[in-house]
PDB file of C-alpha atoms in Angstrom:
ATOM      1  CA  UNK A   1     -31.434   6.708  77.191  1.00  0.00           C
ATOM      2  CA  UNK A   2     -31.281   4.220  74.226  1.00  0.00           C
ATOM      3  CA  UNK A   3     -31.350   0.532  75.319  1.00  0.00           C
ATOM      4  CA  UNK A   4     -29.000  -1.894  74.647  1.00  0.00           C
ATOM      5  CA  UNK A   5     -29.648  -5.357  73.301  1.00  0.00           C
ATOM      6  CA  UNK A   6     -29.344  -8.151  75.508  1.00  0.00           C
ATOM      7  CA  UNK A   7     -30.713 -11.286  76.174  1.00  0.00           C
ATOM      8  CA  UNK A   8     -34.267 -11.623  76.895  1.00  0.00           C
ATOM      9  CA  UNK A   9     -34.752 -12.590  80.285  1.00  0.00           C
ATOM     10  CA  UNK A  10     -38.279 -13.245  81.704  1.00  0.00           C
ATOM     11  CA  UNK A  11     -39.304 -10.937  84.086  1.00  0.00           C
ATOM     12  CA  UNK A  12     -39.025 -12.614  87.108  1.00  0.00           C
ATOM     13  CA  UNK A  13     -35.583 -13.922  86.296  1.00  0.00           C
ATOM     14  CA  UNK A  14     -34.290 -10.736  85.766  1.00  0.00           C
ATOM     15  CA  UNK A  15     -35.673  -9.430  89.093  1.00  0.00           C
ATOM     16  CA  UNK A  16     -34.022 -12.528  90.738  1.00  0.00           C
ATOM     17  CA  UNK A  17     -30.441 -11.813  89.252  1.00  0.00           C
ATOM     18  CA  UNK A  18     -31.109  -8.058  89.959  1.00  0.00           C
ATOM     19  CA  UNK A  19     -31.971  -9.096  94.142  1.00  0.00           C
ATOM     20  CA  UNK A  20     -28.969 -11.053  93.923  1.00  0.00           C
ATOM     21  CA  UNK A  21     -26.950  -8.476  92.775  1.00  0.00           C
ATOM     22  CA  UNK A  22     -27.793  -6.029  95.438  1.00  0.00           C
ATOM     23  CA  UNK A  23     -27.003  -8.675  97.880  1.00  0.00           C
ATOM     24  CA  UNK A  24     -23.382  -8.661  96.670  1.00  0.00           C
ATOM     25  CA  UNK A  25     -23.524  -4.986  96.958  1.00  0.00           C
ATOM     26  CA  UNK A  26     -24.485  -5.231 100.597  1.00  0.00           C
ATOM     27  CA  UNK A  27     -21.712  -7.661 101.264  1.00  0.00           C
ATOM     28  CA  UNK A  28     -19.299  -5.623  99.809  1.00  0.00           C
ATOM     29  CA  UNK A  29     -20.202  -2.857 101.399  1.00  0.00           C
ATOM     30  CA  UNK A  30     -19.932  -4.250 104.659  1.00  0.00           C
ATOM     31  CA  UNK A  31     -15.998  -4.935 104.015  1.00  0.00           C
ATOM     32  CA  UNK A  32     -15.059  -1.946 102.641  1.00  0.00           C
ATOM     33  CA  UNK A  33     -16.639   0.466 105.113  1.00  0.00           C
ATOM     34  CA  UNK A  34     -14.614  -0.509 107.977  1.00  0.00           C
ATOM     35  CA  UNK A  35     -11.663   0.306 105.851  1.00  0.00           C
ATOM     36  CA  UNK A  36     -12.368   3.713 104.751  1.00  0.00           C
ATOM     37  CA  UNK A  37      -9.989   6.467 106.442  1.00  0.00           C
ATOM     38  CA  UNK A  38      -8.652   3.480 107.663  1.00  0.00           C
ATOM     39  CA  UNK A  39      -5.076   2.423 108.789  1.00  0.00           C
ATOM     40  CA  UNK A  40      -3.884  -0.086 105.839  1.00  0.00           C
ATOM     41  CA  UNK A  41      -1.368  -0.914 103.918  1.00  0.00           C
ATOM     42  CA  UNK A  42      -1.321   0.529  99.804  1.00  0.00           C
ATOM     43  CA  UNK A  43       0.480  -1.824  97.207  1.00  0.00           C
ATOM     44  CA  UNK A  44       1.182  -1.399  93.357  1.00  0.00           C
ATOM     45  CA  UNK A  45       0.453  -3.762  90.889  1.00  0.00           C
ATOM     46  CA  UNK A  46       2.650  -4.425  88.015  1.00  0.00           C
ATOM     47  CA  UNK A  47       0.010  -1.570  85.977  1.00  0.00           C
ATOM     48  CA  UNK A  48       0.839   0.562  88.479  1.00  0.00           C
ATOM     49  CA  UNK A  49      -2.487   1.090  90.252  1.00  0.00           C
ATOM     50  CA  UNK A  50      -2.913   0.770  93.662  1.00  0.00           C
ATOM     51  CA  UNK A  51      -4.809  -2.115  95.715  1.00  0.00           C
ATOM     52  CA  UNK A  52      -5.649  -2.304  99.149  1.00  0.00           C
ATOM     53  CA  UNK A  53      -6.999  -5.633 101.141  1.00  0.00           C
ATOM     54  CA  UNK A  54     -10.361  -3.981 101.517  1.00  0.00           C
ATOM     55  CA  UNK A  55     -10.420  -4.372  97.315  1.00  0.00           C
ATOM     56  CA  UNK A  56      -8.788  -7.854  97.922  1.00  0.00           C
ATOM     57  CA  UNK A  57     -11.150  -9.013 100.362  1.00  0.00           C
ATOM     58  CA  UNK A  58     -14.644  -6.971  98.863  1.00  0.00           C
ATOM     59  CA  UNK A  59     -13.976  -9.084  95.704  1.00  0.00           C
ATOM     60  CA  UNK A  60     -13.200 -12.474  97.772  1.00  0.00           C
ATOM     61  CA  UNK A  61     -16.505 -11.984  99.315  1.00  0.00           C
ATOM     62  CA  UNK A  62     -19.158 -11.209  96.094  1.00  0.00           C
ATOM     63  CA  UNK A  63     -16.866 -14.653  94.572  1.00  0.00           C
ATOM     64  CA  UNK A  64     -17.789 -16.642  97.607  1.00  0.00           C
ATOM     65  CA  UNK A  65     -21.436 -15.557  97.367  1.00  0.00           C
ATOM     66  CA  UNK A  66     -21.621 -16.044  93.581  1.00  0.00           C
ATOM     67  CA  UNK A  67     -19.745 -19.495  93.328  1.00  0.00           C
ATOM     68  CA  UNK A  68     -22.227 -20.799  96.447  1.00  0.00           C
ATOM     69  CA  UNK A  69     -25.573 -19.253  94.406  1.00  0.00           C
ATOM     70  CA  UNK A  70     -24.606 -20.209  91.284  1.00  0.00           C
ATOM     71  CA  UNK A  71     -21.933 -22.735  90.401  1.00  0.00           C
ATOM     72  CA  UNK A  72     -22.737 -22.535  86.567  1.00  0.00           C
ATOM     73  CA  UNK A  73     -21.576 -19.453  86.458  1.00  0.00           C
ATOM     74  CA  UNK A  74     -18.057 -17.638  85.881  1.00  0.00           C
ATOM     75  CA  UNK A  75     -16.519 -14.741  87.296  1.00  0.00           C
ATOM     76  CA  UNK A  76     -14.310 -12.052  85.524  1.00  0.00           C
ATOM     77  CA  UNK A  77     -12.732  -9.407  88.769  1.00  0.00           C
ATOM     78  CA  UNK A  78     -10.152  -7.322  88.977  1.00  0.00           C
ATOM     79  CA  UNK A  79      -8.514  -8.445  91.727  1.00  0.00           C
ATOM     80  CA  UNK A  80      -8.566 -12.539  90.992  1.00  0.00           C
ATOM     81  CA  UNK A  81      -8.894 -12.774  87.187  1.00  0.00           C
ATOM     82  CA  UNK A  82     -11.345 -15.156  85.357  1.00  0.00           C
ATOM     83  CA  UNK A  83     -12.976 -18.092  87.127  1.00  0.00           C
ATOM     84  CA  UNK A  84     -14.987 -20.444  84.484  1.00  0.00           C
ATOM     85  CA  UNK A  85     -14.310 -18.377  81.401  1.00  0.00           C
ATOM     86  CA  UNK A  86     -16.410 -20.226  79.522  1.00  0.00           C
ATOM     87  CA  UNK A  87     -19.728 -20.098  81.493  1.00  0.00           C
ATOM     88  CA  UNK A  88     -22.263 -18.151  79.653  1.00  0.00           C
ATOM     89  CA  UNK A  89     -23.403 -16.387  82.326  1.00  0.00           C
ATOM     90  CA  UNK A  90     -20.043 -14.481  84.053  1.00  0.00           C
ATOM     91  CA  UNK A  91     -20.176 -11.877  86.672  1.00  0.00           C
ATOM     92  CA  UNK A  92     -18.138  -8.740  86.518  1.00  0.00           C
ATOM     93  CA  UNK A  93     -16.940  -7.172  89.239  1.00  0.00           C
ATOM     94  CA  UNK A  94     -14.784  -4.414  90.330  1.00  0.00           C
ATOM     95  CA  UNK A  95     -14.744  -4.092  94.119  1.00  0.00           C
ATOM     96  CA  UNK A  96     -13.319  -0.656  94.232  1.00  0.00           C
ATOM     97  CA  UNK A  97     -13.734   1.467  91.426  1.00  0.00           C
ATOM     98  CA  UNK A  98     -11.515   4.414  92.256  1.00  0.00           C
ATOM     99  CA  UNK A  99      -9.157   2.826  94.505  1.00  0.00           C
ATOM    100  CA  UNK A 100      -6.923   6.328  94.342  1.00  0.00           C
ATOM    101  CA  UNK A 101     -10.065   7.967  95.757  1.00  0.00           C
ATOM    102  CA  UNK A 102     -10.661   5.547  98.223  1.00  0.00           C
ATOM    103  CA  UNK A 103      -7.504   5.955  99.675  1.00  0.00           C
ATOM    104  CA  UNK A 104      -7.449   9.225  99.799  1.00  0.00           C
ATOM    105  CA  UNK A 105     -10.838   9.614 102.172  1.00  0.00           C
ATOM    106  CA  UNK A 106     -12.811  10.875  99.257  1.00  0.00           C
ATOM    107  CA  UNK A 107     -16.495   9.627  98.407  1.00  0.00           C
ATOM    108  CA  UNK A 108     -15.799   9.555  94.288  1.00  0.00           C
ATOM    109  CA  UNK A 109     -15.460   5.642  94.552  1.00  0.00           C
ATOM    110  CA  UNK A 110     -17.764   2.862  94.280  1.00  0.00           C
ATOM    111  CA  UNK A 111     -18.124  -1.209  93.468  1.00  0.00           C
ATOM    112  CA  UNK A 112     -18.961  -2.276  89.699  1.00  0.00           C
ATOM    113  CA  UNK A 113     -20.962  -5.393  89.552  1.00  0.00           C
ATOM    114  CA  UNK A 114     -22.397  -6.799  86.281  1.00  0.00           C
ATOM    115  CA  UNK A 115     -23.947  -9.758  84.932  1.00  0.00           C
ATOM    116  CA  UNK A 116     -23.686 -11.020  81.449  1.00  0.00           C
ATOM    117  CA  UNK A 117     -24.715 -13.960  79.226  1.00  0.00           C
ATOM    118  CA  UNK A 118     -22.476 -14.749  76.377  1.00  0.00           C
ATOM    119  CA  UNK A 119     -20.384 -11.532  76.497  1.00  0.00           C
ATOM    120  CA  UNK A 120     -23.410  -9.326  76.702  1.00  0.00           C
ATOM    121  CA  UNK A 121     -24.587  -7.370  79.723  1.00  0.00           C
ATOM    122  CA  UNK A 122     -28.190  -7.867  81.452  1.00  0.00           C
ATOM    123  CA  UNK A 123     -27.835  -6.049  84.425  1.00  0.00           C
ATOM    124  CA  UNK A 124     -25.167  -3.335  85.768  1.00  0.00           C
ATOM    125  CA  UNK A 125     -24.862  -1.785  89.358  1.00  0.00           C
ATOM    126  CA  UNK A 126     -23.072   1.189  90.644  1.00  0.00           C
ATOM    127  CA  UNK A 127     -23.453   1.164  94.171  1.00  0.00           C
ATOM    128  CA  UNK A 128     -21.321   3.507  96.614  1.00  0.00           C
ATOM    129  CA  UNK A 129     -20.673   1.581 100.033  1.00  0.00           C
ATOM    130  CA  UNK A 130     -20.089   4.782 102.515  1.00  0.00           C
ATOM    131  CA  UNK A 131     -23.053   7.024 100.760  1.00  0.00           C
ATOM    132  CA  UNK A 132     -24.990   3.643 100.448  1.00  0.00           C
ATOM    133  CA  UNK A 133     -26.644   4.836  96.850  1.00  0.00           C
ATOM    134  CA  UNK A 134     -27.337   1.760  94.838  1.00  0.00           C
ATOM    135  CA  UNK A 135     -28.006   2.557  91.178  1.00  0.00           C
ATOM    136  CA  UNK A 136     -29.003  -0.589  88.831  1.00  0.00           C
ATOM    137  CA  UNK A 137     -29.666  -0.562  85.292  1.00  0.00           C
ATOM    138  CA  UNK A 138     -31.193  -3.513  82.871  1.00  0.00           C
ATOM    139  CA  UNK A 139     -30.618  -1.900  79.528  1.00  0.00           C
ATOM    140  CA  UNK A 140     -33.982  -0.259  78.877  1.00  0.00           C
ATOM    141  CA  UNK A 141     -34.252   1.546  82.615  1.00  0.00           C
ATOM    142  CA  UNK A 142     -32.414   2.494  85.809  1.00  0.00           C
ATOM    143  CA  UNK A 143     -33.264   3.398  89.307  1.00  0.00           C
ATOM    144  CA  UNK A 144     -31.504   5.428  92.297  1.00  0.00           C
ATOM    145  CA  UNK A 145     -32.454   3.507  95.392  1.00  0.00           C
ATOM    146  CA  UNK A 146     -35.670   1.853  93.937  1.00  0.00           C
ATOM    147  CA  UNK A 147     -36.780   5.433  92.249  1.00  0.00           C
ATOM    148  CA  UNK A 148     -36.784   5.604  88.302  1.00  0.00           C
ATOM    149  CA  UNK A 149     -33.677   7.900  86.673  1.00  0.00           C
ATOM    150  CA  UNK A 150     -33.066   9.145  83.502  1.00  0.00           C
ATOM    151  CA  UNK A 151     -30.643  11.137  81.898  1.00  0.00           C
ATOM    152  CA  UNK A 152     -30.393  15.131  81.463  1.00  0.00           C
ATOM    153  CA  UNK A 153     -31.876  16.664  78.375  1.00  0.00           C
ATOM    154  CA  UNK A 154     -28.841  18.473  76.765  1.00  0.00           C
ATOM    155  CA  UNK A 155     -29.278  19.094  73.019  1.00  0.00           C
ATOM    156  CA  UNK A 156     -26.001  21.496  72.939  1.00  0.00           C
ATOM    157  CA  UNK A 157     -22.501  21.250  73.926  1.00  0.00           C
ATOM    158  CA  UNK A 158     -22.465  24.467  74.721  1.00  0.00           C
ATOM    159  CA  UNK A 159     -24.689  23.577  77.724  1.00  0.00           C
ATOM    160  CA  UNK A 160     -23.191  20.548  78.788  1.00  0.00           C
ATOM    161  CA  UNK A 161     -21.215  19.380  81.829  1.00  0.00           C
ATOM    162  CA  UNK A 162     -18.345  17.391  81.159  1.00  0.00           C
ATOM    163  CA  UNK A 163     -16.246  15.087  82.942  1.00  0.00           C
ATOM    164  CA  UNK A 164     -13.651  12.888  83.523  1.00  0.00           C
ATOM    165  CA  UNK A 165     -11.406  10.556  85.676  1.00  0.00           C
ATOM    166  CA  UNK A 166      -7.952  12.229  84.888  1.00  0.00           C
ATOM    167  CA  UNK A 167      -6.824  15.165  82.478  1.00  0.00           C
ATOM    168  CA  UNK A 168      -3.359  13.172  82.374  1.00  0.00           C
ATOM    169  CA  UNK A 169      -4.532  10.448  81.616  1.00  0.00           C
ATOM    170  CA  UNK A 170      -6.364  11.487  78.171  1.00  0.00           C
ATOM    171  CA  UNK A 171      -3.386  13.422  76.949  1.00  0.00           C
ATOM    172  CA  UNK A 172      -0.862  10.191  77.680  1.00  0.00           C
ATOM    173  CA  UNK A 173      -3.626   7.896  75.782  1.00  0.00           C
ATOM    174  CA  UNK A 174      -5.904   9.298  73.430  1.00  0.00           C
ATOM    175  CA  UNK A 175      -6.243  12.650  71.423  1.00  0.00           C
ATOM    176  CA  UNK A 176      -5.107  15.726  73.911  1.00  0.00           C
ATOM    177  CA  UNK A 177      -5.845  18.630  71.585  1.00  0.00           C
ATOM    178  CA  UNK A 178      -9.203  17.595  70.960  1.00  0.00           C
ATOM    179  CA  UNK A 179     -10.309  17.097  74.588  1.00  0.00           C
ATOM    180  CA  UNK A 180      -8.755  20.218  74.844  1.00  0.00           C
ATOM    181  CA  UNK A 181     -10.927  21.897  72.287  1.00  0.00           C
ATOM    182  CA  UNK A 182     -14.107  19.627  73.638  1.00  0.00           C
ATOM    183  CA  UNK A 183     -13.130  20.740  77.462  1.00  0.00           C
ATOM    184  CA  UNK A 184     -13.348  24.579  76.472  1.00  0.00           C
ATOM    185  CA  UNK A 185     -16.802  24.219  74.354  1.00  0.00           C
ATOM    186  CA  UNK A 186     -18.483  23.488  77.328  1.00  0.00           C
ATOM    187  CA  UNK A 187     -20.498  24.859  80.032  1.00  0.00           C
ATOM    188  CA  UNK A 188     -18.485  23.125  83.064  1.00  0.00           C
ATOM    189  CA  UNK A 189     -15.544  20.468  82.898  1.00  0.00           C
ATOM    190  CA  UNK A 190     -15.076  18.786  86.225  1.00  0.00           C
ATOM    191  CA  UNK A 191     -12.157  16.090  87.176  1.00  0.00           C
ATOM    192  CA  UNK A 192     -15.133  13.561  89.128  1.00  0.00           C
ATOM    193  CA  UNK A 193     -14.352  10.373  87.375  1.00  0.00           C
ATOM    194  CA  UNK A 194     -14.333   6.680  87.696  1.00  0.00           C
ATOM    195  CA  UNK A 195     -17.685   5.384  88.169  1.00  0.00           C
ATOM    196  CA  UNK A 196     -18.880   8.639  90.346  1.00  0.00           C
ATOM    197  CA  UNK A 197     -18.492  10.373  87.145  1.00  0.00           C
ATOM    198  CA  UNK A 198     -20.848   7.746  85.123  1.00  0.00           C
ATOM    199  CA  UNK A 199     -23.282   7.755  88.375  1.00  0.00           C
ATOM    200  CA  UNK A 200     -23.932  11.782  87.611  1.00  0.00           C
ATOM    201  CA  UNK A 201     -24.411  11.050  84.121  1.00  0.00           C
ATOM    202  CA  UNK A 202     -27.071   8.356  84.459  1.00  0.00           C
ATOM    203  CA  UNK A 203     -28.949  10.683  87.418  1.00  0.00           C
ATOM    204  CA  UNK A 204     -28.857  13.337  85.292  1.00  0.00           C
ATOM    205  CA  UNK A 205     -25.652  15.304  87.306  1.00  0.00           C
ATOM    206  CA  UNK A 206     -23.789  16.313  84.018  1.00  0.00           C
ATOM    207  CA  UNK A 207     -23.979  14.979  80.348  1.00  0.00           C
ATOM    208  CA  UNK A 208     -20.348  13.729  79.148  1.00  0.00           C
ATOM    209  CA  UNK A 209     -18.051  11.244  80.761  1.00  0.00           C
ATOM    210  CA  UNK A 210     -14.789  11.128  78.931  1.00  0.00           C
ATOM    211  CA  UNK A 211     -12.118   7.891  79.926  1.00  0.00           C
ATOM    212  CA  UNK A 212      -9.114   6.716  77.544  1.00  0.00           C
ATOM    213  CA  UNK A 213      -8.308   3.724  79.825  1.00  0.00           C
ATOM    214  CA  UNK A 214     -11.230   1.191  80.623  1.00  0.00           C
ATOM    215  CA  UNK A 215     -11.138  -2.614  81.317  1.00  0.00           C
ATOM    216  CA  UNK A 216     -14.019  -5.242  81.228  1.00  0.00           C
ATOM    217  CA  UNK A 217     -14.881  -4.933  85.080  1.00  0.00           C
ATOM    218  CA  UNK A 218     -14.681  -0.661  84.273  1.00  0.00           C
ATOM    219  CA  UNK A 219     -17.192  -0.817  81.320  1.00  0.00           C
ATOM    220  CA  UNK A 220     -19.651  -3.755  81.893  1.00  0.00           C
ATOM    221  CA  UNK A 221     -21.495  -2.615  83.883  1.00  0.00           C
ATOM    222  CA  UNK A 222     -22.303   1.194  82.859  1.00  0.00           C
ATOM    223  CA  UNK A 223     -23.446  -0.110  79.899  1.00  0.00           C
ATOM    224  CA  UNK A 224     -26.686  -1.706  81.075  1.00  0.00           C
ATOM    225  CA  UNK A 225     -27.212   1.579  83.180  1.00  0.00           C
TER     226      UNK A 225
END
């Protein structure tokens, strides 16, 4: 995996903002669970996505923590828009990733947490609150539960495992025909998407993630991982 460039942190600074980040993961977690295959109520947004109060109150939660840790620093969620947009050091969070999963009882779901300094990401997460599998990236490296990952070796499409969040989706936003042509090149197209589908790629589950619609608290932070 090529590393991005970021900020150089020391080391022990970085390890500090990387404990803290796992904390918020915990946290999370411990909202959402007691939601899943819940009984709760599903609204639309004006995008037409779905929320539920377990995304409403997962992101409530990591802002509390952050804004009492670090005052400094901004926030950029989903749920509750920007908070000190001009902090250089803003947290990125999407409580839910896969909220259509979620609510359907399926595990392909998971919280997005990244921190960045001046618009560029140090640290990603990808953690999955009913599984519990906490994958954290810095750039250069990324672990599954404290053990090193990497991605597969794939040198041809031929061989490669594709995937994505919807099928619809890349035909209403982006180039149809040639996902089309790229879907049928390969060895296995699978619909796994939202940040399940990036989680395989980074572990070394399958080798292309394809989605035509992603926001700041989608990408940031799959980029450091």
């Amino acid at each position: 995996m090529t590393a991005i460039s970021a900020p150089t942190l020391p080391a022990a600074e970085l390890r500090a903002y990387m404990d803290f980040a796992r904390r918020l993961a915990t946290l999370s977690a411990a909202v959402i669970r007691p939601y899943f295959r819940g009984d709760y109520r599903v609204d639309i947004k004006a995008d037409r996505s779905p929320v539920t109060i377990a995304d409403m109150k997962a992101e409530e939660t990591m802002r509390e923590a952050i804004l009492a840790e670090f005052p400094d620093h901004g926030v950029i969620g989903e749920e509750f828009g920007n908070y000190q947009p001009d902090a250089p050091y803003q947290w990125v969070l999407d409580p839910i990733d896969g909220t259509k999963s979620f609510i359907s009882g399926s595990y392909l779901f998971g919280t997005l947490i990244a921190l960045a300094h001046q618009g560029r990401p140090l640290l990603g997460v990808i953690h999955q609150p009913i599984v519990g599998d906490y994958l954290v990236g810095d750039g250069s490296h990324a672990w599954l539960n404290d053990r090193p990952v990497h991605v597969r070796a794939c040198s041809r499409i031929e061989d490669a495992i594709l995937l994505n969040t919807s099928h619809w989706n890349v035909f209403q936003h982006q180039d149809g025909p040639a996902f089309e042509a790229l879907s049928r090149r390969v060895q296995r197209y699978n619909n796994w998407g939202d940040c399940h589908g990036y989680f395989l790629v980074a572990t070394g589950g399958a080798d292309i993630m394809t989605d035509p619609i992603l926001n700041v608290w989608d990408l940031m932070a799959l980029i450091p991982v």
